[in-house]
XYZ file of C-alpha atoms in Angstrom:
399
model
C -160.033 61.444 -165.533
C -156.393 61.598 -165.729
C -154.531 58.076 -165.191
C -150.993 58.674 -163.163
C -148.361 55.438 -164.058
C -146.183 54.663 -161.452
C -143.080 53.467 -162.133
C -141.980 49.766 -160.974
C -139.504 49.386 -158.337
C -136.151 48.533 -159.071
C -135.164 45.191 -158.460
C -133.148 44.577 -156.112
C -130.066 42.152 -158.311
C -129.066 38.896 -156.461
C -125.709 38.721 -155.392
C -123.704 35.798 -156.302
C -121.870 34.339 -153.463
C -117.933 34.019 -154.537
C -115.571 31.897 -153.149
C -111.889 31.051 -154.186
C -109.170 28.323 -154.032
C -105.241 28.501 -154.055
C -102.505 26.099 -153.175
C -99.085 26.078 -153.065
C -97.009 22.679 -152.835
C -93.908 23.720 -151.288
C -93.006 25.877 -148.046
C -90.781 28.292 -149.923
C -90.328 32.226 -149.013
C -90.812 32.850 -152.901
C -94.109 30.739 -153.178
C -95.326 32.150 -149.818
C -94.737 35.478 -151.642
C -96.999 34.317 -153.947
C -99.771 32.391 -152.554
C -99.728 35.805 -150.643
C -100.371 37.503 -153.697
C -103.162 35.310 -154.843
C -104.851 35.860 -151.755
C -105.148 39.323 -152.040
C -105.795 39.261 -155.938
C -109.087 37.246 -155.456
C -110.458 39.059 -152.192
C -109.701 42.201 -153.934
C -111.332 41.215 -157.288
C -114.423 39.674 -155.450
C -115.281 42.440 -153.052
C -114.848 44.712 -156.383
C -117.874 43.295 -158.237
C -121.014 44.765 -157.091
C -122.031 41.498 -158.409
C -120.414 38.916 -156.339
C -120.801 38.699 -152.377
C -117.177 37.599 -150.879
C -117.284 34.164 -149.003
C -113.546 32.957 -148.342
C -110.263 32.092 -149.632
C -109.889 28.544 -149.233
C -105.887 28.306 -148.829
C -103.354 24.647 -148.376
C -100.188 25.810 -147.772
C -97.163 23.366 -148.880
C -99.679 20.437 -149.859
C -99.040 18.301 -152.972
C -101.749 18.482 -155.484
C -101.515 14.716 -156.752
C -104.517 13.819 -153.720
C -107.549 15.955 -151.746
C -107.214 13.784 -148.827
C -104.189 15.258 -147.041
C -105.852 18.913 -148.005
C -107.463 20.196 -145.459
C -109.160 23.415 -146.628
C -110.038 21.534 -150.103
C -111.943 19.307 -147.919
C -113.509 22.259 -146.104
C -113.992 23.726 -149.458
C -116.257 21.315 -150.027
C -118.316 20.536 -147.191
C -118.831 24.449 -147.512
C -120.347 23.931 -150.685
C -122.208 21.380 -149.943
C -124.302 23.419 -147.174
C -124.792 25.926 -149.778
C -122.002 28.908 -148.848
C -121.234 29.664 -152.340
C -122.256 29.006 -155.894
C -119.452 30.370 -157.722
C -115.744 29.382 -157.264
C -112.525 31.208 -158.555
C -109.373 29.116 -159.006
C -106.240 30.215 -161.148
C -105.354 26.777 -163.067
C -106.624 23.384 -163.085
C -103.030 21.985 -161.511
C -103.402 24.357 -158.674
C -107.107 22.957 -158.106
C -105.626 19.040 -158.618
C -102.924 17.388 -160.353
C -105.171 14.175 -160.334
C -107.722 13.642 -162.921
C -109.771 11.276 -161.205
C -110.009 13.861 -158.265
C -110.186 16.604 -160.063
C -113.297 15.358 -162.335
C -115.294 13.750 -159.705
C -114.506 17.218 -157.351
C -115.990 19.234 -160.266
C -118.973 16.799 -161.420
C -119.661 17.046 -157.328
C -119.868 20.870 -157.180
C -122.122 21.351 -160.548
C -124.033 19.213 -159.302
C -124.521 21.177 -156.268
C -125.274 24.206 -158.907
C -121.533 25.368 -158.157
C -119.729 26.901 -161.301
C -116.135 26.846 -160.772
C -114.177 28.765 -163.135
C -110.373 28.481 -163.808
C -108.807 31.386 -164.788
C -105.529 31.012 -166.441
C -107.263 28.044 -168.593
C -110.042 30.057 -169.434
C -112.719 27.676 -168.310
C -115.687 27.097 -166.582
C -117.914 23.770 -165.306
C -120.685 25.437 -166.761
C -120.219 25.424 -170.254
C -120.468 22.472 -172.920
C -117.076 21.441 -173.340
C -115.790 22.101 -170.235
C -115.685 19.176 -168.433
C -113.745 17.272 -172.045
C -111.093 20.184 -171.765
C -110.438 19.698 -168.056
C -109.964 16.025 -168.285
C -107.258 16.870 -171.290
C -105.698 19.588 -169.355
C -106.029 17.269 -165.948
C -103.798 14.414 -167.929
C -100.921 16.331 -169.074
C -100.697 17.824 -165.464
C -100.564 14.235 -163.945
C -98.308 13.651 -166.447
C -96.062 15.959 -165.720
C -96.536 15.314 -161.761
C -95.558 11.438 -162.472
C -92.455 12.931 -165.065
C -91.155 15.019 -162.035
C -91.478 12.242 -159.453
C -89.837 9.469 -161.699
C -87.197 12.249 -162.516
C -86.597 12.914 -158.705
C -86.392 9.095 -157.711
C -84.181 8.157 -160.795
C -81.727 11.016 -159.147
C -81.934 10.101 -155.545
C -81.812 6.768 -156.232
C -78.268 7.001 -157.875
C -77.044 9.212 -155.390
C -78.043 5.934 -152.727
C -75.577 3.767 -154.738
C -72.889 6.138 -154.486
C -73.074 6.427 -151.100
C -74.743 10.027 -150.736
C -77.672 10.618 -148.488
C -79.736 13.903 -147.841
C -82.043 12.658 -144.711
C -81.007 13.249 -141.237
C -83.687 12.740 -138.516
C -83.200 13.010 -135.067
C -82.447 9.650 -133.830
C -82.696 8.349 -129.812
C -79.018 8.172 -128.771
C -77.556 10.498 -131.270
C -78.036 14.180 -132.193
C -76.918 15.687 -135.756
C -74.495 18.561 -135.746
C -74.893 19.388 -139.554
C -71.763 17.096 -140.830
C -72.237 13.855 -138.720
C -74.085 11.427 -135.559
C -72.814 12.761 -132.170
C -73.706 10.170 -129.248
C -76.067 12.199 -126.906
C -74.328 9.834 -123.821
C -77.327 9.909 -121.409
C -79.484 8.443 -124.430
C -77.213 5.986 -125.630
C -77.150 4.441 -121.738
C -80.957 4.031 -122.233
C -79.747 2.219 -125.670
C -77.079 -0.136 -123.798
C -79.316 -0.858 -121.357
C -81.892 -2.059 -123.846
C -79.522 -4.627 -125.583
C -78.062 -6.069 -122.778
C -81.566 -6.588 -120.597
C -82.493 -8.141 -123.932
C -79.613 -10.293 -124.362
C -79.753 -11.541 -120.806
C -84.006 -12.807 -121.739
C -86.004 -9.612 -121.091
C -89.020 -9.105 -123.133
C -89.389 -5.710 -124.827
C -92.364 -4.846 -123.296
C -91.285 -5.750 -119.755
C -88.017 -3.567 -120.517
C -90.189 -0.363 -121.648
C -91.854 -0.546 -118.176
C -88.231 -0.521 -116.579
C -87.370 2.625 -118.607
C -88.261 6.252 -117.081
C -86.417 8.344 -119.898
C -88.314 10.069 -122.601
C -87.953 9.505 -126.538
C -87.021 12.126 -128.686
C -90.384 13.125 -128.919
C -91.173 13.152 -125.231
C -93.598 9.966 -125.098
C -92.956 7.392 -122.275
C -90.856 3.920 -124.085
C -93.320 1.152 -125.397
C -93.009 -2.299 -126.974
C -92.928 -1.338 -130.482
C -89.720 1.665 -129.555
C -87.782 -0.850 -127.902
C -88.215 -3.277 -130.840
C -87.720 -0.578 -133.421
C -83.885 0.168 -131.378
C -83.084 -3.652 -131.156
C -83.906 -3.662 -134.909
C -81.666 -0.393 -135.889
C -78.281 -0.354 -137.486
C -77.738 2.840 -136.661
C -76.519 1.863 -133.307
C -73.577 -0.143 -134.656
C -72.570 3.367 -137.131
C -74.636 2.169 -140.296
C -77.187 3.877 -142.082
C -79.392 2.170 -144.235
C -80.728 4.201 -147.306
C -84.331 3.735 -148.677
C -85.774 2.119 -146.036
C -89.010 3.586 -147.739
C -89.864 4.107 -151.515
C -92.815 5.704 -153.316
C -94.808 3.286 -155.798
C -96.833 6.319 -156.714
C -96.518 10.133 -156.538
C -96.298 10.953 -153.159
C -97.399 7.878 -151.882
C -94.251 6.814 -149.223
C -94.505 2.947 -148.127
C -92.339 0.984 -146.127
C -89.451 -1.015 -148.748
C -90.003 -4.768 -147.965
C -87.450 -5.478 -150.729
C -89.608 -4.215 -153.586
C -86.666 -1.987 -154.547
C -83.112 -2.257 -153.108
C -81.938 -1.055 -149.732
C -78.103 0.650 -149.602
C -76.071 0.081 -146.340
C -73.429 2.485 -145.342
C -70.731 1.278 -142.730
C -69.242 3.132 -139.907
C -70.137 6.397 -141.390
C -70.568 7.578 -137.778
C -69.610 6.122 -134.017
C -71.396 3.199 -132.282
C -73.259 2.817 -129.766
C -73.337 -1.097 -129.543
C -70.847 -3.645 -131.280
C -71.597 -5.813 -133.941
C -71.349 -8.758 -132.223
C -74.378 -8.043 -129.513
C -76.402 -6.654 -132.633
C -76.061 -9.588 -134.762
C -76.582 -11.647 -131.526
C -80.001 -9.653 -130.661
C -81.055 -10.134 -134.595
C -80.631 -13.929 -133.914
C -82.233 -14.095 -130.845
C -85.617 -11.999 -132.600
C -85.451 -13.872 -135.663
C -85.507 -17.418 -133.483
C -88.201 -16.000 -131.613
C -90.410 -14.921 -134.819
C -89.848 -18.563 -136.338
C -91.447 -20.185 -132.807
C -94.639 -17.857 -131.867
C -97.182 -17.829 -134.067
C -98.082 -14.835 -136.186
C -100.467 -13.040 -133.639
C -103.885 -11.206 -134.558
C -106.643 -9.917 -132.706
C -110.115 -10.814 -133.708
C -111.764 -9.642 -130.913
C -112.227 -6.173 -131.935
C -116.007 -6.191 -133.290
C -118.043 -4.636 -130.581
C -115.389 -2.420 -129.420
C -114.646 0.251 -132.351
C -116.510 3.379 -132.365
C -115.960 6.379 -134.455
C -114.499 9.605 -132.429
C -116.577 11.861 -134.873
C -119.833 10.680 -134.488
C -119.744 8.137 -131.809
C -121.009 5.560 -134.467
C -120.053 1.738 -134.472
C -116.846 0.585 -136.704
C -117.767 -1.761 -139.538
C -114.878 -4.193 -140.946
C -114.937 -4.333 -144.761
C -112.083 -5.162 -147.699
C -110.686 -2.747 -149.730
C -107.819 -3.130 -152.518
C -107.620 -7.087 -150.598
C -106.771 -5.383 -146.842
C -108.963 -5.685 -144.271
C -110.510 -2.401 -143.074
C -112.207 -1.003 -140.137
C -114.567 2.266 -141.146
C -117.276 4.304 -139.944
C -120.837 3.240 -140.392
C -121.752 6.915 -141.132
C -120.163 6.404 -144.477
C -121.265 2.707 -144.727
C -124.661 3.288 -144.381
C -126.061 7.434 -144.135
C -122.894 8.904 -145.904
C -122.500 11.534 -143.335
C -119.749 10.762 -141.702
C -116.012 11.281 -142.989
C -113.780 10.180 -140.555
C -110.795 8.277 -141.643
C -110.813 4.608 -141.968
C -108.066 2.566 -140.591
C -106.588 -0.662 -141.559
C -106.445 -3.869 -139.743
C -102.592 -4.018 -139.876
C -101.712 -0.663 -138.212
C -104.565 -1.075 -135.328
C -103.173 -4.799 -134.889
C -99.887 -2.761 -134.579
C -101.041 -0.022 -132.383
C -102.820 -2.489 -130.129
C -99.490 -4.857 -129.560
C -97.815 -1.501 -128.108
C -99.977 -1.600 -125.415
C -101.004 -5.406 -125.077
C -98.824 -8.100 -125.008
C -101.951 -10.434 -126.123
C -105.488 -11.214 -127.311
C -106.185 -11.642 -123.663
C -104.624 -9.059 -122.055
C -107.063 -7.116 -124.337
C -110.215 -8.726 -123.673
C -109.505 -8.133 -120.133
C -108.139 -4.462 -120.274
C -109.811 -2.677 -123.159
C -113.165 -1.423 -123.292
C -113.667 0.311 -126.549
C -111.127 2.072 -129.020
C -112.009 5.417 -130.404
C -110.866 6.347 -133.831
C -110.144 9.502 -134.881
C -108.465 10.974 -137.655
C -105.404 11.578 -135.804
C -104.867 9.350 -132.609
C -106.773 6.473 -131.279
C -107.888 6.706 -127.699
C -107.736 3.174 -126.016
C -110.608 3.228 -123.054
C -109.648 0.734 -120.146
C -112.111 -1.120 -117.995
C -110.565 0.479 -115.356
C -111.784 4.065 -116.820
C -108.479 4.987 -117.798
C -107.454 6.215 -121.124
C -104.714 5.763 -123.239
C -103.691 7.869 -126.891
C -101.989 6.371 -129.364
C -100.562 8.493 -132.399
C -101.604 7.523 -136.087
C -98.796 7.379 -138.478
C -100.161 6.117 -141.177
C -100.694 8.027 -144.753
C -104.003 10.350 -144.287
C -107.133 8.512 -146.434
C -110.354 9.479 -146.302
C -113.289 7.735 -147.363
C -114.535 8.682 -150.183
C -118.760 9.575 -150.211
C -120.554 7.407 -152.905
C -122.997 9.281 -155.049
């Protein structure tokens, strides 16, 4: 009897599915060049290995690397991984993945978890061996150190450049255009402008003279409360410019300067639109007028917040000793990751379309929050957006 062996079959080898991440933090032709050139390194090297199976490029183009939140293909990055798209991600250094060591830790502890390996390249270093995680958190520190160096570096400059009268930002402003050198009065604008501080000065209330108005702003949106307060509050109008109106207390964190660092005024650099003598008046009149109403709030807003991504109810909670309003997808199920929003700026948003806590009781039906805009619903069924312009924070998902 003669006994034949056949051979096995060759297993077939598992591919590895590859990802990779690159950033740049600036919009610069040079850096473009080379966030181009990354691009095409990694899908080049991927689809090369017989090994690997190519999944993406994950690419933020001109974001800082000091936060994930304002990242939007980070974020994607990991929502991919967390539906199991890849297990194995290429990156070229650990200040290109995050200059932050708290974010860069609890974004790697998140994907090894998920059985993720993510490997930097330059550093020589992967999430899957011993020591990696000690040597990212050293390499993570002297990156955020040098991030915090830079921005301290930056501010110290800037802010001596303030006291000698130099300034660098020009925005376009309603009633004036910039011609490269200097404020040029854009006349039909700076009508709208007159006619704003004289209906005030004469007893009109802001909002009732933002229903009179049927000009645009500069950014084509119909006048409100809040841009009619903003003009009667701007020096710009009598040909001053006030320099750091806004500071950062942390890298790349811009707030509004409430006189936590000084504020530089520079007189008639440019031409007025209004005297000095109606401004000061109108300042008079508001600050008179602030000292006799009462500090308004709503409190009427439980029951009417719902979350634009997943149509669940708004919770209001404290964090860092401000009141919040979040979804209860990441309150309760940890699904949902739609921005929270603070009770200041929709107390804010809300005055620019209510005069009072009545008025909304009696108008508003719900407010929809999304990550971007709110959208007021009326009783009526009509619908109003409002723009958020508020820094871009995400809550974060609890293990």
């Amino acid at each position: 009897m003669k006994i034949i062996k056949l051979p096995l079959l060759k297993e077939e080898i598992k591919k590895r599915k590859v990802a990779a991440y690159t950033r740049v933090s600036v919009s610069s032709d040079s850096l473009l060049h080379s966030l181009a050139n990354q691009v095409s390194h990694y899908t080049e090297m991927i689809k090369k290995n017989p090994e690997w199976e190519f999944v993406q490029v994950y690419v933020d183009e001109g974001i800082t690397g000091t936060s994930t939140e304002s990242r939007e293909q980070f974020l994607k990055m990991m929502d991919d991984a967390r539906a199991g798209r890849f297990d194995l991600l290429l990156t070229k250094s650990v200040s290109r993945f995050a200059r932050n060591t708290v974010d860069l830790l609890e974004s790697c502890r998140e994907l090894k978890s998920l059985n993720v390996e993510v490997r930097f390249e330059k550093d020589r270093i992967s999430t899957f061996n011993s020591d990696g995680e000690l040597v990212l958190s050293l390499l993570a520190s002297f990156a955020q150190a040098e991030s915090e160096s830079i921005s301290q570096n930056v501010k110290w400059g800037k802010n001596k450049q303030m006291q000698d009268g130099v300034y660098h930002h020009f925005s376009r402003c309603y009633g004036y255009d910039w011609d490269g050198d200097i404020y040029k009065i854009v006349e039909k604008e700076a009508e709208v402008v007159r006619f704003i501080y004289k209906a005030y000065l004469d007893g009109m209330s802001p909002k009732k003279i933002s229903e009179l108005i049927t000009a645009k702003t500069v950014t084509g949106k119909n006048f409100t409360r809040g841009t009619v307060k903003d003009i009667l509050k701007n020096r710009i109008y009598i040909g001053d410019r006030v320099l750091q109106q806004f500071y950062s207390p942390r890298v790349r964190k811009c707030t509004r300067n409430y006189g936590e660092v000084p504020k530089y005024i520079l007189s008639d650099v440019h031409e007025p639109i209004i005297d000095r003598e109606s401004f000061e008046n109108v300042q008079a009149i508001m600050q008179q007028k602030a000292k006799e109403t009462p500090k308004k709030t709503f409190i009427c807003f439980s029951g009417k917040m719902k979350c634009g991504h997943c149509e669940r109810a708004l919770c209001r909670r404290t964090l860092h000793g401000k009141k919040i309003w979040k979804c209860q997808g990441n309150e309760i199920s940890k699904t949902c990751h739609a921005r929270y929003i603070t009770e200041e700026k929709l107390n804010e948003y809300t005055f620019s379309i209510c005069e009072d806590e009545n008025e909304f009781k009696m108008r508003v039906d719900h407010i929809k929050v999304y990550d971007d805009y709110l959208e007021y619903i009326f009783k009526d069924k009509t619908m109003k957006m409002i723009e958020r312009k508020e820094p871009k924070r995400r809550c974060r998902q609890r293990k």
